[in-house]
């Protein structure tokens, strides 16, 4: 029942916050405020419900070091997506026609913060941890990554390839980031940095969604396998390869730190230490 209570509590903030943000579509300043408020309330709701249902300190969202970890995540996510755009630009598949909208980019900060925080709390904070306790890190990474990709089939302009791409480059990469650090702040930062670069800076579609124009007035053209087509560059083969490389790097780091939970037995990781607990 703890999983049910956690999903219901955080999911309620996700749904209500999402509806509020959607209701002010077209007003970037209200979008900024309501998006950031949704993110803050989601963190508070997660801390409260996990603390009440698991009777432990919520170390994965500890306030100490939160800014630094989230900042490092943003500094990973923005350059990573920028590298994808650079490849597309050099190959003539991404074009900048001028300056876009600064206010539009500001609104997208709030929109993407709400999405990054709520999705990370649900998929990595709740689902990944629960599956990992029972099946180990690799099973949790695989199953929650696949579920994250399948969820995006509900998006506009969705495709099976787009779902597979999201499962690998986002579901796997972000779960690996959590496994390596055992803090949700890093994957939240990576998620936010990637999505904001995609929409707020380079003004491309995000997982099939047309978002308000960001800082650049741009367009993509070329083979769908390379540009992502109507789904956006997240369905680009370049993005999948970038996410896969980072997934491998994070999992190497997780293994090096002793953070990989085996399929048999349970390993409790807290405050940078790991200890095997027999079933």
PDB file of C-alpha atoms in Angstrom:
ATOM      1  CA  UNK A   1       0.000   0.000   0.000  1.00  0.00           C
ATOM      2  CA  UNK A   2       2.926   2.373   0.479  1.00  0.00           C
ATOM      3  CA  UNK A   3       3.466   2.410  -3.272  1.00  0.00           C
ATOM      4  CA  UNK A   4      -0.201   3.211  -3.875  1.00  0.00           C
ATOM      5  CA  UNK A   5      -0.164   6.082  -1.393  1.00  0.00           C
ATOM      6  CA  UNK A   6       3.044   7.478  -2.853  1.00  0.00           C
ATOM      7  CA  UNK A   7       1.822   7.291  -6.450  1.00  0.00           C
ATOM      8  CA  UNK A   8      -1.552   8.810  -5.569  1.00  0.00           C
ATOM      9  CA  UNK A   9      -0.042  11.671  -3.575  1.00  0.00           C
ATOM     10  CA  UNK A  10       2.637  12.706  -6.062  1.00  0.00           C
ATOM     11  CA  UNK A  11       0.382  11.882  -9.021  1.00  0.00           C
ATOM     12  CA  UNK A  12      -2.296  14.224  -7.662  1.00  0.00           C
ATOM     13  CA  UNK A  13       0.183  17.118  -7.571  1.00  0.00           C
ATOM     14  CA  UNK A  14       1.316  16.186 -11.093  1.00  0.00           C
ATOM     15  CA  UNK A  15      -2.218  16.174 -12.487  1.00  0.00           C
ATOM     16  CA  UNK A  16      -3.512  19.268 -10.685  1.00  0.00           C
ATOM     17  CA  UNK A  17      -0.347  21.235 -11.365  1.00  0.00           C
ATOM     18  CA  UNK A  18      -0.392  20.183 -14.997  1.00  0.00           C
ATOM     19  CA  UNK A  19      -3.986  21.338 -15.390  1.00  0.00           C
ATOM     20  CA  UNK A  20      -3.179  24.697 -13.812  1.00  0.00           C
ATOM     21  CA  UNK A  21      -0.175  25.206 -16.080  1.00  0.00           C
ATOM     22  CA  UNK A  22      -2.228  24.229 -19.128  1.00  0.00           C
ATOM     23  CA  UNK A  23      -4.958  26.684 -18.111  1.00  0.00           C
ATOM     24  CA  UNK A  24      -2.556  29.635 -18.391  1.00  0.00           C
ATOM     25  CA  UNK A  25      -1.102  28.534 -21.722  1.00  0.00           C
ATOM     26  CA  UNK A  26      -0.055  31.648 -23.620  1.00  0.00           C
ATOM     27  CA  UNK A  27       0.927  33.594 -20.498  1.00  0.00           C
ATOM     28  CA  UNK A  28       4.645  32.873 -19.965  1.00  0.00           C
ATOM     29  CA  UNK A  29       4.907  34.606 -16.578  1.00  0.00           C
ATOM     30  CA  UNK A  30       2.010  32.689 -15.037  1.00  0.00           C
ATOM     31  CA  UNK A  31       3.391  29.523 -16.602  1.00  0.00           C
ATOM     32  CA  UNK A  32       6.739  30.215 -14.940  1.00  0.00           C
ATOM     33  CA  UNK A  33       5.195  30.801 -11.513  1.00  0.00           C
ATOM     34  CA  UNK A  34       2.719  27.909 -11.588  1.00  0.00           C
ATOM     35  CA  UNK A  35       5.302  25.523 -13.014  1.00  0.00           C
ATOM     36  CA  UNK A  36       7.826  26.304 -10.285  1.00  0.00           C
ATOM     37  CA  UNK A  37       5.092  26.093  -7.645  1.00  0.00           C
ATOM     38  CA  UNK A  38       4.081  22.651  -8.928  1.00  0.00           C
ATOM     39  CA  UNK A  39       7.693  21.494  -8.689  1.00  0.00           C
ATOM     40  CA  UNK A  40       8.035  22.745  -5.100  1.00  0.00           C
ATOM     41  CA  UNK A  41       4.738  21.184  -4.001  1.00  0.00           C
ATOM     42  CA  UNK A  42       5.649  17.871  -5.645  1.00  0.00           C
ATOM     43  CA  UNK A  43       8.929  17.716  -3.702  1.00  0.00           C
ATOM     44  CA  UNK A  44       7.114  18.537  -0.447  1.00  0.00           C
ATOM     45  CA  UNK A  45       4.432  15.912  -1.159  1.00  0.00           C
ATOM     46  CA  UNK A  46       7.054  13.253  -1.925  1.00  0.00           C
ATOM     47  CA  UNK A  47       9.016  13.955   1.239  1.00  0.00           C
ATOM     48  CA  UNK A  48       5.858  13.829   3.330  1.00  0.00           C
ATOM     49  CA  UNK A  49       4.319  10.659   1.911  1.00  0.00           C
ATOM     50  CA  UNK A  50       7.582   8.676   1.697  1.00  0.00           C
ATOM     51  CA  UNK A  51       8.521   9.684   5.232  1.00  0.00           C
ATOM     52  CA  UNK A  52       5.099   8.658   6.542  1.00  0.00           C
ATOM     53  CA  UNK A  53       4.865   5.355   4.658  1.00  0.00           C
ATOM     54  CA  UNK A  54       8.476   4.163   4.907  1.00  0.00           C
ATOM     55  CA  UNK A  55       9.361   5.633   8.326  1.00  0.00           C
ATOM     56  CA  UNK A  56      12.846   6.767   7.335  1.00  0.00           C
ATOM     57  CA  UNK A  57      14.725   9.933   6.435  1.00  0.00           C
ATOM     58  CA  UNK A  58      14.080  10.761   2.778  1.00  0.00           C
ATOM     59  CA  UNK A  59      17.773  10.866   1.888  1.00  0.00           C
ATOM     60  CA  UNK A  60      17.193  10.796  -1.873  1.00  0.00           C
ATOM     61  CA  UNK A  61      15.699  14.295  -1.613  1.00  0.00           C
ATOM     62  CA  UNK A  62      17.870  15.635   1.192  1.00  0.00           C
ATOM     63  CA  UNK A  63      18.044  19.448   1.032  1.00  0.00           C
ATOM     64  CA  UNK A  64      21.765  19.466   1.723  1.00  0.00           C
ATOM     65  CA  UNK A  65      23.605  19.611  -1.573  1.00  0.00           C
ATOM     66  CA  UNK A  66      20.365  19.882  -3.571  1.00  0.00           C
ATOM     67  CA  UNK A  67      21.393  22.989  -5.497  1.00  0.00           C
ATOM     68  CA  UNK A  68      24.809  21.620  -6.343  1.00  0.00           C
ATOM     69  CA  UNK A  69      23.476  18.247  -7.511  1.00  0.00           C
ATOM     70  CA  UNK A  70      20.634  19.764  -9.541  1.00  0.00           C
ATOM     71  CA  UNK A  71      23.045  22.302 -10.997  1.00  0.00           C
ATOM     72  CA  UNK A  72      25.440  19.550 -12.058  1.00  0.00           C
ATOM     73  CA  UNK A  73      22.520  17.786 -13.686  1.00  0.00           C
ATOM     74  CA  UNK A  74      21.567  20.884 -15.670  1.00  0.00           C
ATOM     75  CA  UNK A  75      25.210  21.260 -16.739  1.00  0.00           C
ATOM     76  CA  UNK A  76      25.015  17.709 -18.092  1.00  0.00           C
ATOM     77  CA  UNK A  77      21.590  17.929 -19.731  1.00  0.00           C
ATOM     78  CA  UNK A  78      22.046  21.216 -21.613  1.00  0.00           C
ATOM     79  CA  UNK A  79      25.411  20.373 -23.264  1.00  0.00           C
ATOM     80  CA  UNK A  80      24.243  16.831 -24.033  1.00  0.00           C
ATOM     81  CA  UNK A  81      21.229  18.015 -26.016  1.00  0.00           C
ATOM     82  CA  UNK A  82      23.276  20.870 -27.485  1.00  0.00           C
ATOM     83  CA  UNK A  83      25.678  18.265 -28.892  1.00  0.00           C
ATOM     84  CA  UNK A  84      22.747  16.569 -30.649  1.00  0.00           C
ATOM     85  CA  UNK A  85      21.672  19.912 -32.173  1.00  0.00           C
ATOM     86  CA  UNK A  86      25.259  20.699 -33.183  1.00  0.00           C
ATOM     87  CA  UNK A  87      25.469  17.451 -35.139  1.00  0.00           C
ATOM     88  CA  UNK A  88      22.144  18.216 -36.833  1.00  0.00           C
ATOM     89  CA  UNK A  89      23.280  21.760 -37.642  1.00  0.00           C
ATOM     90  CA  UNK A  90      26.628  20.683 -39.082  1.00  0.00           C
ATOM     91  CA  UNK A  91      24.847  18.127 -41.263  1.00  0.00           C
ATOM     92  CA  UNK A  92      22.427  20.814 -42.500  1.00  0.00           C
ATOM     93  CA  UNK A  93      19.363  19.391 -40.731  1.00  0.00           C
ATOM     94  CA  UNK A  94      18.855  22.149 -38.148  1.00  0.00           C
ATOM     95  CA  UNK A  95      18.533  25.793 -39.236  1.00  0.00           C
ATOM     96  CA  UNK A  96      18.340  29.014 -37.210  1.00  0.00           C
ATOM     97  CA  UNK A  97      16.321  31.777 -38.875  1.00  0.00           C
ATOM     98  CA  UNK A  98      16.713  34.395 -36.140  1.00  0.00           C
ATOM     99  CA  UNK A  99      15.950  35.260 -32.544  1.00  0.00           C
ATOM    100  CA  UNK A 100      12.809  33.796 -31.003  1.00  0.00           C
ATOM    101  CA  UNK A 101      11.109  34.793 -27.755  1.00  0.00           C
ATOM    102  CA  UNK A 102      12.839  35.550 -24.453  1.00  0.00           C
ATOM    103  CA  UNK A 103       9.530  35.622 -22.553  1.00  0.00           C
ATOM    104  CA  UNK A 104       8.563  32.313 -24.170  1.00  0.00           C
ATOM    105  CA  UNK A 105      11.791  30.798 -22.883  1.00  0.00           C
ATOM    106  CA  UNK A 106      11.060  32.091 -19.365  1.00  0.00           C
ATOM    107  CA  UNK A 107       7.672  30.393 -19.360  1.00  0.00           C
ATOM    108  CA  UNK A 108       9.269  27.168 -20.520  1.00  0.00           C
ATOM    109  CA  UNK A 109      11.526  27.161 -17.441  1.00  0.00           C
ATOM    110  CA  UNK A 110       8.442  26.745 -15.249  1.00  0.00           C
ATOM    111  CA  UNK A 111       6.760  24.287 -17.595  1.00  0.00           C
ATOM    112  CA  UNK A 112       9.815  22.056 -17.845  1.00  0.00           C
ATOM    113  CA  UNK A 113      10.622  22.301 -14.121  1.00  0.00           C
ATOM    114  CA  UNK A 114       7.162  20.955 -13.270  1.00  0.00           C
ATOM    115  CA  UNK A 115       7.536  18.113 -15.776  1.00  0.00           C
ATOM    116  CA  UNK A 116      11.085  17.190 -14.752  1.00  0.00           C
ATOM    117  CA  UNK A 117      10.404  17.144 -11.015  1.00  0.00           C
ATOM    118  CA  UNK A 118       7.091  15.273 -11.072  1.00  0.00           C
ATOM    119  CA  UNK A 119       8.239  12.678 -13.602  1.00  0.00           C
ATOM    120  CA  UNK A 120      11.473  11.988 -11.731  1.00  0.00           C
ATOM    121  CA  UNK A 121       9.658  11.607  -8.414  1.00  0.00           C
ATOM    122  CA  UNK A 122       7.164   9.164  -9.926  1.00  0.00           C
ATOM    123  CA  UNK A 123       9.430   7.090 -12.150  1.00  0.00           C
ATOM    124  CA  UNK A 124      12.793   7.175 -10.404  1.00  0.00           C
ATOM    125  CA  UNK A 125      11.805   8.135  -6.863  1.00  0.00           C
ATOM    126  CA  UNK A 126       8.924   5.680  -6.472  1.00  0.00           C
ATOM    127  CA  UNK A 127       8.773   3.057  -9.233  1.00  0.00           C
ATOM    128  CA  UNK A 128      12.506   2.547  -9.724  1.00  0.00           C
ATOM    129  CA  UNK A 129      13.155   2.172  -5.990  1.00  0.00           C
ATOM    130  CA  UNK A 130      10.313  -0.311  -5.514  1.00  0.00           C
ATOM    131  CA  UNK A 131      11.343  -2.533  -8.429  1.00  0.00           C
ATOM    132  CA  UNK A 132      14.993  -2.320  -7.414  1.00  0.00           C
ATOM    133  CA  UNK A 133      14.210  -3.572  -3.901  1.00  0.00           C
ATOM    134  CA  UNK A 134      12.730  -6.743  -5.364  1.00  0.00           C
ATOM    135  CA  UNK A 135      14.532  -7.323  -8.643  1.00  0.00           C
ATOM    136  CA  UNK A 136      17.803  -5.412  -8.514  1.00  0.00           C
ATOM    137  CA  UNK A 137      19.130  -2.331 -10.276  1.00  0.00           C
ATOM    138  CA  UNK A 138      19.307  -3.666 -13.838  1.00  0.00           C
ATOM    139  CA  UNK A 139      15.734  -4.981 -13.802  1.00  0.00           C
ATOM    140  CA  UNK A 140      14.495  -1.701 -12.315  1.00  0.00           C
ATOM    141  CA  UNK A 141      16.343   0.307 -14.961  1.00  0.00           C
ATOM    142  CA  UNK A 142      14.934  -1.845 -17.772  1.00  0.00           C
ATOM    143  CA  UNK A 143      11.314  -1.974 -16.591  1.00  0.00           C
ATOM    144  CA  UNK A 144      10.944   1.656 -15.537  1.00  0.00           C
ATOM    145  CA  UNK A 145      12.751   2.823 -18.681  1.00  0.00           C
ATOM    146  CA  UNK A 146      10.340   0.825 -20.833  1.00  0.00           C
ATOM    147  CA  UNK A 147       7.348   2.155 -18.909  1.00  0.00           C
ATOM    148  CA  UNK A 148       8.635   5.715 -19.285  1.00  0.00           C
ATOM    149  CA  UNK A 149       8.907   5.202 -23.030  1.00  0.00           C
ATOM    150  CA  UNK A 150       5.437   3.633 -23.295  1.00  0.00           C
ATOM    151  CA  UNK A 151       3.922   6.592 -21.447  1.00  0.00           C
ATOM    152  CA  UNK A 152       5.084   8.848 -24.270  1.00  0.00           C
ATOM    153  CA  UNK A 153       2.949   6.905 -26.748  1.00  0.00           C
ATOM    154  CA  UNK A 154       0.087   9.022 -25.392  1.00  0.00           C
ATOM    155  CA  UNK A 155       1.754  12.202 -26.674  1.00  0.00           C
ATOM    156  CA  UNK A 156       0.842  13.977 -29.909  1.00  0.00           C
ATOM    157  CA  UNK A 157       2.792  12.766 -32.952  1.00  0.00           C
ATOM    158  CA  UNK A 158       3.850   9.690 -30.965  1.00  0.00           C
ATOM    159  CA  UNK A 159       5.450   6.687 -32.642  1.00  0.00           C
ATOM    160  CA  UNK A 160       6.821   3.344 -31.551  1.00  0.00           C
ATOM    161  CA  UNK A 161      10.348   4.470 -32.439  1.00  0.00           C
ATOM    162  CA  UNK A 162       9.841   7.642 -30.399  1.00  0.00           C
ATOM    163  CA  UNK A 163       8.817   5.539 -27.385  1.00  0.00           C
ATOM    164  CA  UNK A 164      11.874   3.303 -27.802  1.00  0.00           C
ATOM    165  CA  UNK A 165      14.109   6.365 -28.072  1.00  0.00           C
ATOM    166  CA  UNK A 166      12.665   7.865 -24.878  1.00  0.00           C
ATOM    167  CA  UNK A 167      13.025   4.543 -23.052  1.00  0.00           C
ATOM    168  CA  UNK A 168      16.748   4.396 -23.863  1.00  0.00           C
ATOM    169  CA  UNK A 169      17.949   7.992 -23.793  1.00  0.00           C
ATOM    170  CA  UNK A 170      15.721   9.214 -20.948  1.00  0.00           C
ATOM    171  CA  UNK A 171      14.347   6.253 -18.998  1.00  0.00           C
ATOM    172  CA  UNK A 172      17.669   4.434 -18.899  1.00  0.00           C
ATOM    173  CA  UNK A 173      19.909   7.479 -18.574  1.00  0.00           C
ATOM    174  CA  UNK A 174      17.943   9.105 -15.745  1.00  0.00           C
ATOM    175  CA  UNK A 175      17.584   5.858 -13.795  1.00  0.00           C
ATOM    176  CA  UNK A 176      21.337   5.308 -14.145  1.00  0.00           C
ATOM    177  CA  UNK A 177      21.961   8.853 -12.899  1.00  0.00           C
ATOM    178  CA  UNK A 178      19.960   8.065  -9.773  1.00  0.00           C
ATOM    179  CA  UNK A 179      21.680   4.699  -9.307  1.00  0.00           C
ATOM    180  CA  UNK A 180      25.104   6.342  -9.532  1.00  0.00           C
ATOM    181  CA  UNK A 181      24.399   9.119  -7.028  1.00  0.00           C
ATOM    182  CA  UNK A 182      21.427   7.899  -4.942  1.00  0.00           C
ATOM    183  CA  UNK A 183      19.998  11.399  -5.067  1.00  0.00           C
ATOM    184  CA  UNK A 184      17.025  12.466  -7.181  1.00  0.00           C
ATOM    185  CA  UNK A 185      18.415  15.967  -7.568  1.00  0.00           C
ATOM    186  CA  UNK A 186      20.894  14.941 -10.271  1.00  0.00           C
ATOM    187  CA  UNK A 187      18.354  13.237 -12.600  1.00  0.00           C
ATOM    188  CA  UNK A 188      15.955  16.129 -11.981  1.00  0.00           C
ATOM    189  CA  UNK A 189      18.670  18.526 -13.134  1.00  0.00           C
ATOM    190  CA  UNK A 190      19.596  16.421 -16.169  1.00  0.00           C
ATOM    191  CA  UNK A 191      15.917  16.104 -17.145  1.00  0.00           C
ATOM    192  CA  UNK A 192      15.327  19.841 -16.754  1.00  0.00           C
ATOM    193  CA  UNK A 193      18.502  20.801 -18.609  1.00  0.00           C
ATOM    194  CA  UNK A 194      17.754  18.477 -21.528  1.00  0.00           C
ATOM    195  CA  UNK A 195      14.108  19.564 -21.889  1.00  0.00           C
ATOM    196  CA  UNK A 196      14.829  23.268 -21.501  1.00  0.00           C
ATOM    197  CA  UNK A 197      17.619  23.143 -24.075  1.00  0.00           C
ATOM    198  CA  UNK A 198      15.269  21.314 -26.426  1.00  0.00           C
ATOM    199  CA  UNK A 199      12.423  23.817 -26.109  1.00  0.00           C
ATOM    200  CA  UNK A 200      13.641  26.963 -24.349  1.00  0.00           C
ATOM    201  CA  UNK A 201      16.881  27.384 -26.274  1.00  0.00           C
ATOM    202  CA  UNK A 202      16.649  25.537 -29.590  1.00  0.00           C
ATOM    203  CA  UNK A 203      12.832  25.729 -30.027  1.00  0.00           C
ATOM    204  CA  UNK A 204      12.268  22.160 -31.190  1.00  0.00           C
ATOM    205  CA  UNK A 205       9.353  19.809 -30.482  1.00  0.00           C
ATOM    206  CA  UNK A 206       9.502  17.992 -27.138  1.00  0.00           C
ATOM    207  CA  UNK A 207       8.351  14.360 -27.266  1.00  0.00           C
ATOM    208  CA  UNK A 208       5.849  15.211 -29.987  1.00  0.00           C
ATOM    209  CA  UNK A 209       4.511  18.325 -28.251  1.00  0.00           C
ATOM    210  CA  UNK A 210       4.620  21.726 -29.910  1.00  0.00           C
ATOM    211  CA  UNK A 211       5.803  24.132 -27.218  1.00  0.00           C
ATOM    212  CA  UNK A 212       5.959  27.957 -27.245  1.00  0.00           C
ATOM    213  CA  UNK A 213       8.915  29.368 -29.125  1.00  0.00           C
ATOM    214  CA  UNK A 214      12.158  29.585 -27.184  1.00  0.00           C
ATOM    215  CA  UNK A 215      15.214  31.752 -27.662  1.00  0.00           C
ATOM    216  CA  UNK A 216      15.848  30.728 -31.273  1.00  0.00           C
ATOM    217  CA  UNK A 217      13.571  30.796 -34.295  1.00  0.00           C
ATOM    218  CA  UNK A 218      14.532  27.484 -35.880  1.00  0.00           C
ATOM    219  CA  UNK A 219      13.473  24.546 -38.014  1.00  0.00           C
ATOM    220  CA  UNK A 220      14.643  20.984 -38.661  1.00  0.00           C
ATOM    221  CA  UNK A 221      14.527  19.057 -41.914  1.00  0.00           C
ATOM    222  CA  UNK A 222      15.861  15.759 -43.134  1.00  0.00           C
ATOM    223  CA  UNK A 223      15.421  12.006 -42.582  1.00  0.00           C
ATOM    224  CA  UNK A 224      13.172  11.234 -39.610  1.00  0.00           C
ATOM    225  CA  UNK A 225      15.668   8.720 -38.235  1.00  0.00           C
ATOM    226  CA  UNK A 226      18.210  11.531 -37.841  1.00  0.00           C
ATOM    227  CA  UNK A 227      15.996  14.534 -37.004  1.00  0.00           C
ATOM    228  CA  UNK A 228      13.215  12.781 -35.098  1.00  0.00           C
ATOM    229  CA  UNK A 229      10.551  14.107 -37.444  1.00  0.00           C
ATOM    230  CA  UNK A 230       7.356  15.416 -35.834  1.00  0.00           C
ATOM    231  CA  UNK A 231       8.295  13.813 -32.506  1.00  0.00           C
ATOM    232  CA  UNK A 232      11.319  16.104 -32.223  1.00  0.00           C
ATOM    233  CA  UNK A 233      15.063  15.460 -31.850  1.00  0.00           C
ATOM    234  CA  UNK A 234      14.448  13.103 -28.920  1.00  0.00           C
ATOM    235  CA  UNK A 235      13.601  10.532 -31.623  1.00  0.00           C
ATOM    236  CA  UNK A 236      16.872  11.270 -33.404  1.00  0.00           C
ATOM    237  CA  UNK A 237      19.366   8.442 -33.609  1.00  0.00           C
ATOM    238  CA  UNK A 238      21.981  10.932 -32.383  1.00  0.00           C
ATOM    239  CA  UNK A 239      19.981  11.558 -29.188  1.00  0.00           C
ATOM    240  CA  UNK A 240      19.571   7.830 -28.560  1.00  0.00           C
ATOM    241  CA  UNK A 241      23.316   7.277 -28.922  1.00  0.00           C
ATOM    242  CA  UNK A 242      24.106  10.224 -26.631  1.00  0.00           C
ATOM    243  CA  UNK A 243      21.724   8.933 -23.963  1.00  0.00           C
ATOM    244  CA  UNK A 244      23.051   5.385 -24.263  1.00  0.00           C
ATOM    245  CA  UNK A 245      26.651   6.548 -23.791  1.00  0.00           C
ATOM    246  CA  UNK A 246      25.727   8.504 -20.676  1.00  0.00           C
ATOM    247  CA  UNK A 247      23.723   5.537 -19.340  1.00  0.00           C
ATOM    248  CA  UNK A 248      26.808   3.342 -19.616  1.00  0.00           C
ATOM    249  CA  UNK A 249      28.929   6.003 -17.902  1.00  0.00           C
ATOM    250  CA  UNK A 250      26.498   6.398 -15.006  1.00  0.00           C
ATOM    251  CA  UNK A 251      26.153   2.630 -14.537  1.00  0.00           C
ATOM    252  CA  UNK A 252      29.932   2.266 -14.530  1.00  0.00           C
ATOM    253  CA  UNK A 253      30.035   4.880 -11.795  1.00  0.00           C
ATOM    254  CA  UNK A 254      27.241   3.138  -9.886  1.00  0.00           C
ATOM    255  CA  UNK A 255      29.139  -0.159 -10.024  1.00  0.00           C
ATOM    256  CA  UNK A 256      32.361   1.528  -8.952  1.00  0.00           C
ATOM    257  CA  UNK A 257      30.604   3.063  -5.939  1.00  0.00           C
ATOM    258  CA  UNK A 258      28.912  -0.194  -4.948  1.00  0.00           C
ATOM    259  CA  UNK A 259      25.449   1.177  -5.695  1.00  0.00           C
ATOM    260  CA  UNK A 260      24.280  -1.633  -7.982  1.00  0.00           C
ATOM    261  CA  UNK A 261      21.752  -3.813  -6.188  1.00  0.00           C
ATOM    262  CA  UNK A 262      21.970  -7.483  -7.234  1.00  0.00           C
ATOM    263  CA  UNK A 263      18.890  -9.406  -8.260  1.00  0.00           C
ATOM    264  CA  UNK A 264      19.111 -11.674  -5.245  1.00  0.00           C
ATOM    265  CA  UNK A 265      19.342 -10.026  -1.862  1.00  0.00           C
ATOM    266  CA  UNK A 266      18.709  -6.394  -1.113  1.00  0.00           C
ATOM    267  CA  UNK A 267      21.234  -3.626  -0.776  1.00  0.00           C
ATOM    268  CA  UNK A 268      20.345  -0.549   1.193  1.00  0.00           C
ATOM    269  CA  UNK A 269      22.173   2.549  -0.014  1.00  0.00           C
ATOM    270  CA  UNK A 270      22.126   5.585   2.217  1.00  0.00           C
ATOM    271  CA  UNK A 271      24.434   8.537   2.669  1.00  0.00           C
ATOM    272  CA  UNK A 272      26.973   7.141   0.221  1.00  0.00           C
ATOM    273  CA  UNK A 273      27.277   3.672   1.803  1.00  0.00           C
ATOM    274  CA  UNK A 274      25.948   0.291   0.691  1.00  0.00           C
ATOM    275  CA  UNK A 275      25.250  -2.809   2.751  1.00  0.00           C
ATOM    276  CA  UNK A 276      23.841  -6.159   1.670  1.00  0.00           C
ATOM    277  CA  UNK A 277      20.669  -7.209   3.508  1.00  0.00           C
ATOM    278  CA  UNK A 278      19.680 -10.857   3.050  1.00  0.00           C
ATOM    279  CA  UNK A 279      16.115 -11.717   2.108  1.00  0.00           C
TER     280      UNK A 279
END
